[in-house]
Amino acid sequence: MQARVAPRAFSSSATGPFRSAIMSDQEHGKSSFQDEDDKQLHSLGYVPSFKREFSNLATISFAFSIMGLCSSIATTFNTPLLLGGPSSVTWCWILGATMCFTLGASIAEIVSAFPTCGGLYTASAQLVPKKHRPIVGWVVGWLNILGQVAGLSSTEFGLSNMIWAAVVVAKDGNYEVTPGKVVGLFAGLLIFHGILNCLATRYLAKMTTGFVFVNLGATVVIIIVLLATTGRHDMHPANYVFGSEGIVNQTNGWNDGLAFLFGLLSVQWTMTDYDATAHISEEVKRAAYAAPAAIFIAVIGTGLLGWLLNIVLILCSGPLENLPGPSGSAFLEIMALRMGKPAALFLWTFVCLTAFFVCQTALQACSRTVYAFSRDHGLPDRGYFGHVSKWTLTPLRAIWLTAIFSILPGLLDFASPVAANAIFSLTAMALDISYIIPIALRRIYQHHPEVQFKPGPFYMGDGLLGWAANINCILWTLFVSVIFSIPTYLPVTKDTMNYASVITGGVALLAMIWYFIDGRRHYHGPQSNIMDDVAPPIGEVEHDKSSIEKN
């Protein structure tokens, strides 16, 4: 692949020695950081192709926004509440959040070592011996891309439903929402997000900086207003919120223990796509520090504040039999019950805005992954989508491929809502499995002579802490993947069947079949684009470098 932007890693400054001579200390410091970023990207085999415009605050905001705290809880709150009951909502959130913390820390550790827009896909292929690199990179790449596409599509579809739910509440239930209205708004929103993502990185960074304040601010305001507008006599007792009174099995046949564990679906859905920040790392200043730190901070903040929000929602929820109400959203009905319809709809605007930000950041992250996979010849496009626009310095082709491809699952709702939900269910399982593969491989092959793992600034070490976090997150992900695969209602019919495991397994199987039929002809693992002529796999470049240094 042709290099599109000349590397700046080894020049004394971005604009020549004369500029360097008169550069202020502050400017020189910024240039030094950027040079270090570009040098590290060079060492990983890539020419810098993006402008680094994301500051620390913008990167942290991006990490918080991709999880979309209050909007993600709003779209998933029905699941734990109506399957395991109020106590399932409360305890499953903090249990899942604690375990997700170990997964987030383990991902941050790898992102710090491999700050490229390929993220864990690139890392996976470099953490195994040469002969395994193509197939590992191929499978992880496809799982990650399709998981992100399904996540973007399902979140946008959820946003469409949230907006129509507000209309239903505003009309006192006297409004019919048809599939055509939901899908039409869904497609329009995705196209609008595609247009916004065409902006240059500078404007994306400025826009993203404000997302975190809306996200966290809306959550805090909802908590305060719910507590202020709910009388003490209307609040549920502690035993309902935390105890046995709150275990209400509505699965029509599963035992109470399994019904309770279904509450994990909400927190696992909310706290996923951790590596999205990695996919913009080539646009982040001091990426090896900022990207993993943002992931770490966002996981802690989302976990703790999300737990408080869930507790308050249950505390103020009113009779369980009245939920989810005419709108179909228990979250919105609780707000309308306690603070009145006008106030609820006003705050609901910010919840929808948070979901809008999730889709904006998700499309940006997914398009960078598609760009990276195409750059490495993982797509059968001869690198067409691995192109960066010379006007915006962003991957416009990958952006629109992602946006258009994400519309397709929503269109299935016309034919069968079950089929659409089956595709949406791919998200959490596919992404989480693509996360634990590189974490496991780093430990399995850490002493292999062909694996060169150089820890980044964020590193838990090879002691008890690092091993405990890595093993815990692997075992936990395998456990919740089983929960993801179980139908939530009995009896199991074609409408109540859980297709998550079937879809995820099918994607992995089809990816391997495709690789052996055609993929291996054009994909040989992550490819260096430093040389204009023949670019060998990155692992071979690094291995040759290390051999020269030793000699």
GROMACS .gro file of N, CA and C in nm, residues 33-166:
model
  402
   33PHE      N    1   0.593   1.553   2.193
   33PHE     CA    2   0.496   1.448   2.221
   33PHE      C    3   0.446   1.384   2.091
   34GLN      N    4   0.421   1.470   1.990
   34GLN     CA    5   0.370   1.417   1.864
   34GLN      C    6   0.476   1.334   1.796
   35ASP      N    7   0.602   1.378   1.802
   35ASP     CA    8   0.711   1.300   1.744
   35ASP      C    9   0.723   1.164   1.812
   36GLU      N   10   0.705   1.160   1.943
   36GLU     CA   11   0.712   1.033   2.015
   36GLU      C   12   0.598   0.941   1.972
   37ASP      N   13   0.478   0.998   1.955
   37ASP     CA   14   0.365   0.919   1.906
   37ASP      C   15   0.394   0.860   1.769
   38ASP      N   16   0.449   0.943   1.680
   38ASP     CA   17   0.476   0.898   1.545
   38ASP      C   18   0.589   0.796   1.541
   39LYS      N   19   0.688   0.814   1.628
   39LYS     CA   20   0.796   0.715   1.636
   39LYS      C   21   0.743   0.579   1.679
   40GLN      N   22   0.652   0.582   1.778
   40GLN     CA   23   0.595   0.456   1.825
   40GLN      C   24   0.512   0.390   1.716
   41LEU      N   25   0.436   0.471   1.641
   41LEU     CA   26   0.357   0.417   1.531
   41LEU      C   27   0.448   0.359   1.424
   42HIS      N   28   0.561   0.426   1.397
   42HIS     CA   29   0.660   0.374   1.304
   42HIS      C   30   0.713   0.239   1.351
   43SER      N   31   0.740   0.228   1.480
   43SER     CA   32   0.794   0.103   1.533
   43SER      C   33   0.695  -0.012   1.520
   44LEU      N   34   0.566   0.023   1.512
   44LEU     CA   35   0.462  -0.079   1.492
   44LEU      C   36   0.438  -0.108   1.344
   45GLY      N   37   0.508  -0.031   1.256
   45GLY     CA   38   0.501  -0.061   1.114
   45GLY      C   39   0.412   0.028   1.031
   46TYR      N   40   0.368   0.142   1.086
   46TYR     CA   41   0.272   0.226   1.012
   46TYR      C   42   0.322   0.369   0.998
   47VAL      N   43   0.286   0.430   0.884
   47VAL     CA   44   0.311   0.571   0.860
   47VAL      C   45   0.197   0.651   0.922
   48PRO      N   46   0.224   0.759   0.994
   48PRO     CA   47   0.115   0.843   1.048
   48PRO      C   48   0.028   0.899   0.936
   49SER      N   49  -0.102   0.873   0.942
   49SER     CA   50  -0.194   0.918   0.837
   49SER      C   51  -0.301   1.013   0.888
   50PHE      N   52  -0.310   1.029   1.020
   50PHE     CA   53  -0.413   1.115   1.080
   50PHE      C   54  -0.346   1.230   1.155
   51LYS      N   55  -0.422   1.336   1.175
   51LYS     CA   56  -0.375   1.446   1.260
   51LYS      C   57  -0.415   1.416   1.404
   52ARG      N   58  -0.323   1.435   1.495
   52ARG     CA   59  -0.349   1.407   1.636
   52ARG      C   60  -0.412   1.530   1.701
   53GLU      N   61  -0.544   1.530   1.709
   53GLU     CA   62  -0.619   1.645   1.760
   53GLU      C   63  -0.692   1.615   1.890
   54PHE      N   64  -0.698   1.489   1.932
   54PHE     CA   65  -0.772   1.453   2.053
   54PHE      C   66  -0.684   1.475   2.175
   55SER      N   67  -0.726   1.569   2.259
   55SER     CA   68  -0.655   1.598   2.385
   55SER      C   69  -0.693   1.493   2.489
   56ASN      N   70  -0.635   1.505   2.608
   56ASN     CA   71  -0.668   1.413   2.716
   56ASN      C   72  -0.818   1.418   2.749
   57LEU      N   73  -0.872   1.540   2.759
   57LEU     CA   74  -1.013   1.555   2.793
   57LEU      C   75  -1.102   1.498   2.682
   58ALA      N   76  -1.069   1.526   2.557
   58ALA     CA   77  -1.148   1.475   2.446
   58ALA      C   78  -1.144   1.323   2.442
   59THR      N   79  -1.029   1.264   2.474
   59THR     CA   80  -1.016   1.118   2.473
   59THR      C   81  -1.096   1.055   2.586
   60ILE      N   82  -1.091   1.115   2.704
   60ILE     CA   83  -1.171   1.065   2.816
   60ILE      C   84  -1.320   1.079   2.785
   61SER      N   85  -1.357   1.191   2.725
   61SER     CA   86  -1.496   1.212   2.687
   61SER      C   87  -1.541   1.108   2.587
   62PHE      N   88  -1.453   1.074   2.492
   62PHE     CA   89  -1.484   0.971   2.392
   62PHE      C   90  -1.508   0.837   2.461
   63ALA      N   91  -1.423   0.802   2.557
   63ALA     CA   92  -1.435   0.673   2.626
   63ALA      C   93  -1.565   0.665   2.706
   64PHE      N   94  -1.603   0.774   2.774
   64PHE     CA   95  -1.731   0.777   2.845
   64PHE      C   96  -1.848   0.770   2.748
   65SER      N   97  -1.835   0.844   2.638
   65SER     CA   98  -1.947   0.855   2.544
   65SER      C   99  -1.978   0.723   2.475
   66ILE      N  100  -1.877   0.643   2.447
   66ILE     CA  101  -1.902   0.517   2.377
   66ILE      C  102  -1.986   0.422   2.463
   67MET      N  103  -1.980   0.438   2.596
   67MET     CA  104  -2.063   0.355   2.684
   67MET      C  105  -2.201   0.417   2.705
   68GLY      N  106  -2.211   0.549   2.693
   68GLY     CA  107  -2.341   0.616   2.700
   68GLY      C  108  -2.422   0.577   2.822
   69LEU      N  109  -2.372   0.612   2.938
   69LEU     CA  110  -2.426   0.562   3.065
   69LEU      C  111  -2.577   0.565   3.076
   70CYS      N  112  -2.638   0.682   3.081
   70CYS     CA  113  -2.782   0.688   3.108
   70CYS      C  114  -2.865   0.636   2.992
   71SER      N  115  -2.819   0.657   2.868
   71SER     CA  116  -2.897   0.607   2.754
   71SER      C  117  -2.887   0.455   2.742
   72SER      N  118  -2.771   0.399   2.772
   72SER     CA  119  -2.755   0.254   2.765
   72SER      C  120  -2.838   0.186   2.873
   73ILE      N  121  -2.841   0.245   2.992
   73ILE     CA  122  -2.926   0.190   3.098
   73ILE      C  123  -3.073   0.203   3.059
   74ALA      N  124  -3.108   0.316   2.998
   74ALA     CA  125  -3.247   0.337   2.957
   74ALA      C  126  -3.295   0.231   2.859
   75THR      N  127  -3.207   0.190   2.766
   75THR     CA  128  -3.248   0.094   2.664
   75THR      C  129  -3.240  -0.051   2.712
   76THR      N  130  -3.169  -0.077   2.822
   76THR     CA  131  -3.153  -0.215   2.871
   76THR      C  132  -3.218  -0.238   3.007
   77PHE      N  133  -3.275  -0.134   3.067
   77PHE     CA  134  -3.328  -0.143   3.203
   77PHE      C  135  -3.442  -0.245   3.214
   78ASN      N  136  -3.521  -0.258   3.108
   78ASN     CA  137  -3.634  -0.351   3.110
   78ASN      C  138  -3.589  -0.495   3.133
   79THR      N  139  -3.474  -0.532   3.078
   79THR     CA  140  -3.430  -0.672   3.081
   79THR      C  141  -3.411  -0.725   3.223
   80PRO      N  142  -3.325  -0.665   3.306
   80PRO     CA  143  -3.311  -0.719   3.441
   80PRO      C  144  -3.436  -0.700   3.527
   81LEU      N  145  -3.505  -0.586   3.509
   81LEU     CA  146  -3.621  -0.555   3.591
   81LEU      C  147  -3.734  -0.656   3.567
   82LEU      N  148  -3.757  -0.691   3.441
   82LEU     CA  149  -3.871  -0.776   3.406
   82LEU      C  150  -3.837  -0.924   3.396
   83LEU      N  151  -3.711  -0.959   3.423
   83LEU     CA  152  -3.672  -1.100   3.424
   83LEU      C  153  -3.640  -1.148   3.565
   84GLY      N  154  -3.549  -1.078   3.632
   84GLY     CA  155  -3.508  -1.120   3.767
   84GLY      C  156  -3.563  -1.035   3.878
   85GLY      N  157  -3.615  -0.916   3.844
   85GLY     CA  158  -3.672  -0.829   3.946
   85GLY      C  159  -3.578  -0.719   3.991
   86PRO      N  160  -3.626  -0.632   4.079
   86PRO     CA  161  -3.548  -0.515   4.124
   86PRO      C  162  -3.411  -0.550   4.183
   87SER      N  163  -3.402  -0.654   4.265
   87SER     CA  164  -3.273  -0.690   4.324
   87SER      C  165  -3.172  -0.733   4.219
   88SER      N  166  -3.222  -0.793   4.111
   88SER     CA  167  -3.133  -0.832   4.002
   88SER      C  168  -3.071  -0.708   3.937
   89VAL      N  169  -3.151  -0.602   3.922
   89VAL     CA  170  -3.101  -0.477   3.866
   89VAL      C  171  -2.986  -0.424   3.952
   90THR      N  172  -3.008  -0.422   4.081
   90THR     CA  173  -2.912  -0.360   4.174
   90THR      C  174  -2.781  -0.438   4.185
   91TRP      N  175  -2.792  -0.567   4.215
   91TRP     CA  176  -2.671  -0.645   4.244
   91TRP      C  177  -2.597  -0.691   4.120
   92CYS      N  178  -2.669  -0.721   4.013
   92CYS     CA  179  -2.600  -0.764   3.891
   92CYS      C  180  -2.518  -0.651   3.831
   93TRP      N  181  -2.565  -0.528   3.849
   93TRP     CA  182  -2.488  -0.416   3.794
   93TRP      C  183  -2.352  -0.406   3.861
   94ILE      N  184  -2.348  -0.403   3.993
   94ILE     CA  185  -2.219  -0.385   4.061
   94ILE      C  186  -2.130  -0.508   4.045
   95LEU      N  187  -2.191  -0.627   4.039
   95LEU     CA  188  -2.113  -0.748   4.015
   95LEU      C  189  -2.049  -0.743   3.876
   96GLY      N  190  -2.129  -0.714   3.775
   96GLY     CA  191  -2.077  -0.707   3.639
   96GLY      C  192  -1.977  -0.595   3.621
   97ALA      N  193  -2.004  -0.480   3.683
   97ALA     CA  194  -1.913  -0.366   3.670
   97ALA      C  195  -1.777  -0.396   3.730
   98THR      N  196  -1.775  -0.466   3.843
   98THR     CA  197  -1.649  -0.503   3.907
   98THR      C  198  -1.567  -0.595   3.817
   99MET      N  199  -1.633  -0.692   3.758
   99MET     CA  200  -1.564  -0.784   3.667
   99MET      C  201  -1.521  -0.713   3.539
  100CYS      N  202  -1.605  -0.623   3.491
  100CYS     CA  203  -1.569  -0.545   3.371
  100CYS      C  204  -1.449  -0.455   3.396
  101PHE      N  205  -1.430  -0.418   3.521
  101PHE     CA  206  -1.314  -0.337   3.557
  101PHE      C  207  -1.184  -0.413   3.527
  102THR      N  208  -1.181  -0.544   3.556
  102THR     CA  209  -1.061  -0.623   3.527
  102THR      C  210  -1.042  -0.639   3.376
  103LEU      N  211  -1.153  -0.648   3.303
  103LEU     CA  212  -1.143  -0.658   3.158
  103LEU      C  213  -1.095  -0.526   3.099
  104GLY      N  214  -1.150  -0.415   3.149
  104GLY     CA  215  -1.107  -0.284   3.100
  104GLY      C  216  -0.959  -0.258   3.127
  105ALA      N  217  -0.912  -0.298   3.246
  105ALA     CA  218  -0.770  -0.280   3.280
  105ALA      C  219  -0.682  -0.366   3.191
  106SER      N  220  -0.725  -0.487   3.162
  106SER     CA  221  -0.647  -0.577   3.076
  106SER      C  222  -0.641  -0.525   2.933
  107ILE      N  223  -0.752  -0.469   2.886
  107ILE     CA  224  -0.754  -0.411   2.752
  107ILE      C  225  -0.666  -0.287   2.746
  108ALA      N  226  -0.674  -0.203   2.850
  108ALA     CA  227  -0.593  -0.082   2.854
  108ALA      C  228  -0.444  -0.115   2.848
  109GLU      N  229  -0.407  -0.225   2.910
  109GLU     CA  230  -0.268  -0.269   2.911
  109GLU      C  231  -0.219  -0.299   2.769
  110ILE      N  232  -0.302  -0.364   2.690
  110ILE     CA  233  -0.264  -0.399   2.553
  110ILE      C  234  -0.270  -0.276   2.462
  111VAL      N  235  -0.371  -0.192   2.482
  111VAL     CA  236  -0.383  -0.069   2.402
  111VAL      C  237  -0.261   0.021   2.423
  112SER      N  238  -0.211   0.025   2.546
  112SER     CA  239  -0.093   0.106   2.576
  112SER      C  240   0.030   0.057   2.500
  113ALA      N  241   0.037  -0.073   2.477
  113ALA     CA  242   0.150  -0.131   2.404
  113ALA      C  243   0.133  -0.122   2.253
  114PHE      N  244   0.008  -0.121   2.206
  114PHE     CA  245  -0.021  -0.118   2.062
  114PHE      C  246  -0.121  -0.006   2.031
  115PRO      N  247  -0.079   0.120   2.040
  115PRO     CA  248  -0.174   0.232   2.016
  115PRO      C  249  -0.193   0.259   1.867
  116THR      N  250  -0.263   0.168   1.799
  116THR     CA  251  -0.294   0.186   1.657
  116THR      C  252  -0.444   0.178   1.638
  117CYS      N  253  -0.493   0.226   1.524
  117CYS     CA  254  -0.637   0.225   1.503
  117CYS      C  255  -0.690   0.084   1.480
  118GLY      N  256  -0.600  -0.013   1.457
  118GLY     CA  257  -0.644  -0.152   1.449
  118GLY      C  258  -0.681  -0.208   1.585
  119GLY      N  259  -0.634  -0.144   1.692
  119GLY     CA  260  -0.670  -0.185   1.828
  119GLY      C  261  -0.631  -0.328   1.859
  120LEU      N  262  -0.722  -0.400   1.923
  120LEU     CA  263  -0.693  -0.537   1.966
  120LEU      C  264  -0.680  -0.633   1.849
  121TYR      N  265  -0.736  -0.595   1.735
  121TYR     CA  266  -0.718  -0.678   1.615
  121TYR      C  267  -0.570  -0.684   1.578
  122THR      N  268  -0.505  -0.568   1.573
  122THR     CA  269  -0.362  -0.563   1.540
  122THR      C  270  -0.280  -0.633   1.647
  123ALA      N  271  -0.315  -0.608   1.773
  123ALA     CA  272  -0.241  -0.669   1.884
  123ALA      C  273  -0.251  -0.821   1.881
  124SER      N  274  -0.368  -0.874   1.853
  124SER     CA  275  -0.387  -1.019   1.852
  124SER      C  276  -0.292  -1.087   1.755
  125ALA      N  277  -0.278  -1.029   1.637
  125ALA     CA  278  -0.193  -1.090   1.536
  125ALA      C  279  -0.045  -1.083   1.570
  126GLN      N  280  -0.008  -0.989   1.657
  126GLN     CA  281   0.133  -0.976   1.694
  126GLN      C  282   0.169  -1.050   1.822
  127LEU      N  283   0.071  -1.108   1.886
  127LEU     CA  284   0.095  -1.178   2.013
  127LEU      C  285   0.098  -1.329   1.997
  128VAL      N  286   0.114  -1.374   1.872
  128VAL     CA  287   0.123  -1.518   1.843
  128VAL      C  288   0.241  -1.542   1.751
  129PRO      N  289   0.290  -1.665   1.741
  129PRO     CA  290   0.398  -1.697   1.645
  129PRO      C  291   0.358  -1.667   1.502
  130LYS      N  292   0.455  -1.653   1.414
  130LYS     CA  293   0.431  -1.611   1.276
  130LYS      C  294   0.325  -1.693   1.205
  131LYS      N  295   0.331  -1.824   1.220
  131LYS     CA  296   0.241  -1.909   1.141
  131LYS      C  297   0.094  -1.892   1.179
  132HIS      N  298   0.068  -1.839   1.299
  132HIS     CA  299  -0.071  -1.821   1.343
  132HIS      C  300  -0.123  -1.680   1.320
  133ARG      N  301  -0.036  -1.587   1.283
  133ARG     CA  302  -0.075  -1.447   1.276
  133ARG      C  303  -0.188  -1.419   1.177
  134PRO      N  304  -0.184  -1.472   1.057
  134PRO     CA  305  -0.293  -1.440   0.964
  134PRO      C  306  -0.430  -1.488   1.011
  135ILE      N  307  -0.442  -1.612   1.054
  135ILE     CA  308  -0.573  -1.665   1.092
  135ILE      C  309  -0.625  -1.598   1.219
  136VAL      N  310  -0.537  -1.570   1.316
  136VAL     CA  311  -0.579  -1.504   1.440
  136VAL      C  312  -0.625  -1.361   1.410
  137GLY      N  313  -0.545  -1.287   1.333
  137GLY     CA  314  -0.583  -1.151   1.298
  137GLY      C  315  -0.712  -1.146   1.219
  138TRP      N  316  -0.730  -1.243   1.131
  138TRP     CA  317  -0.850  -1.249   1.047
  138TRP      C  318  -0.975  -1.270   1.130
  139VAL      N  319  -0.974  -1.372   1.217
  139VAL     CA  320  -1.093  -1.404   1.298
  139VAL      C  321  -1.124  -1.293   1.397
  140VAL      N  322  -1.022  -1.244   1.468
  140VAL     CA  323  -1.044  -1.136   1.565
  140VAL      C  324  -1.091  -1.010   1.494
  141GLY      N  325  -1.034  -0.981   1.377
  141GLY     CA  326  -1.074  -0.863   1.302
  141GLY      C  327  -1.220  -0.867   1.262
  142TRP      N  328  -1.266  -0.981   1.211
  142TRP     CA  329  -1.405  -0.991   1.169
  142TRP      C  330  -1.501  -0.992   1.287
  143LEU      N  331  -1.464  -1.060   1.395
  143LEU     CA  332  -1.549  -1.058   1.515
  143LEU      C  333  -1.564  -0.915   1.567
  144ASN      N  334  -1.453  -0.843   1.570
  144ASN     CA  335  -1.455  -0.708   1.623
  144ASN      C  336  -1.533  -0.613   1.534
  145ILE      N  337  -1.512  -0.621   1.403
  145ILE     CA  338  -1.582  -0.532   1.311
  145ILE      C  339  -1.732  -0.558   1.313
  146LEU      N  340  -1.772  -0.685   1.301
  146LEU     CA  341  -1.915  -0.716   1.297
  146LEU      C  342  -1.981  -0.689   1.432
  147GLY      N  343  -1.907  -0.708   1.542
  147GLY     CA  344  -1.961  -0.673   1.673
  147GLY      C  345  -1.984  -0.524   1.685
  148GLN      N  346  -1.891  -0.445   1.631
  148GLN     CA  347  -1.908  -0.299   1.634
  148GLN      C  348  -2.023  -0.254   1.544
  149VAL      N  349  -2.033  -0.315   1.427
  149VAL     CA  350  -2.142  -0.279   1.336
  149VAL      C  351  -2.277  -0.310   1.400
  150ALA      N  352  -2.288  -0.430   1.460
  150ALA     CA  353  -2.413  -0.468   1.527
  150ALA      C  354  -2.442  -0.374   1.644
  151GLY      N  355  -2.338  -0.334   1.716
  151GLY     CA  356  -2.356  -0.242   1.829
  151GLY      C  357  -2.403  -0.106   1.783
  152LEU      N  358  -2.342  -0.053   1.678
  152LEU     CA  359  -2.383   0.076   1.623
  152LEU      C  360  -2.527   0.069   1.573
  153SER      N  361  -2.559  -0.037   1.500
  153SER     CA  362  -2.693  -0.052   1.445
  153SER      C  363  -2.798  -0.064   1.555
  154SER      N  364  -2.770  -0.146   1.657
  154SER     CA  365  -2.867  -0.166   1.765
  154SER      C  366  -2.884  -0.042   1.850
  155THR      N  367  -2.776   0.034   1.873
  155THR     CA  368  -2.786   0.158   1.951
  155THR      C  369  -2.866   0.263   1.875
  156GLU      N  370  -2.841   0.274   1.745
  156GLU     CA  371  -2.917   0.370   1.663
  156GLU      C  372  -3.064   0.329   1.659
  157PHE      N  373  -3.089   0.198   1.650
  157PHE     CA  374  -3.227   0.149   1.649
  157PHE      C  375  -3.293   0.178   1.784
  158GLY      N  376  -3.215   0.160   1.893
  158GLY     CA  377  -3.266   0.192   2.026
  158GLY      C  378  -3.297   0.340   2.040
  159LEU      N  379  -3.212   0.426   1.983
  159LEU     CA  380  -3.235   0.570   1.987
  159LEU      C  381  -3.365   0.605   1.915
  160SER      N  382  -3.388   0.541   1.802
  160SER     CA  383  -3.512   0.565   1.728
  160SER      C  384  -3.633   0.528   1.813
  161ASN      N  385  -3.626   0.415   1.880
  161ASN     CA  386  -3.736   0.373   1.969
  161ASN      C  387  -3.752   0.468   2.088
  162MET      N  388  -3.641   0.521   2.141
  162MET     CA  389  -3.647   0.614   2.253
  162MET      C  390  -3.719   0.742   2.213
  163ILE      N  391  -3.690   0.790   2.093
  163ILE     CA  392  -3.754   0.913   2.045
  163ILE      C  393  -3.904   0.890   2.028
  164TRP      N  394  -3.941   0.777   1.968
  164TRP     CA  395  -4.084   0.748   1.950
  164TRP      C  396  -4.154   0.721   2.083
  165ALA      N  397  -4.080   0.665   2.181
  165ALA     CA  398  -4.138   0.644   2.314
  165ALA      C  399  -4.176   0.778   2.377
  166ALA      N  400  -4.093   0.879   2.356
  166ALA     CA  401  -4.124   1.014   2.408
  166ALA      C  402  -4.250   1.069   2.343
   0.00000   0.00000   0.00000
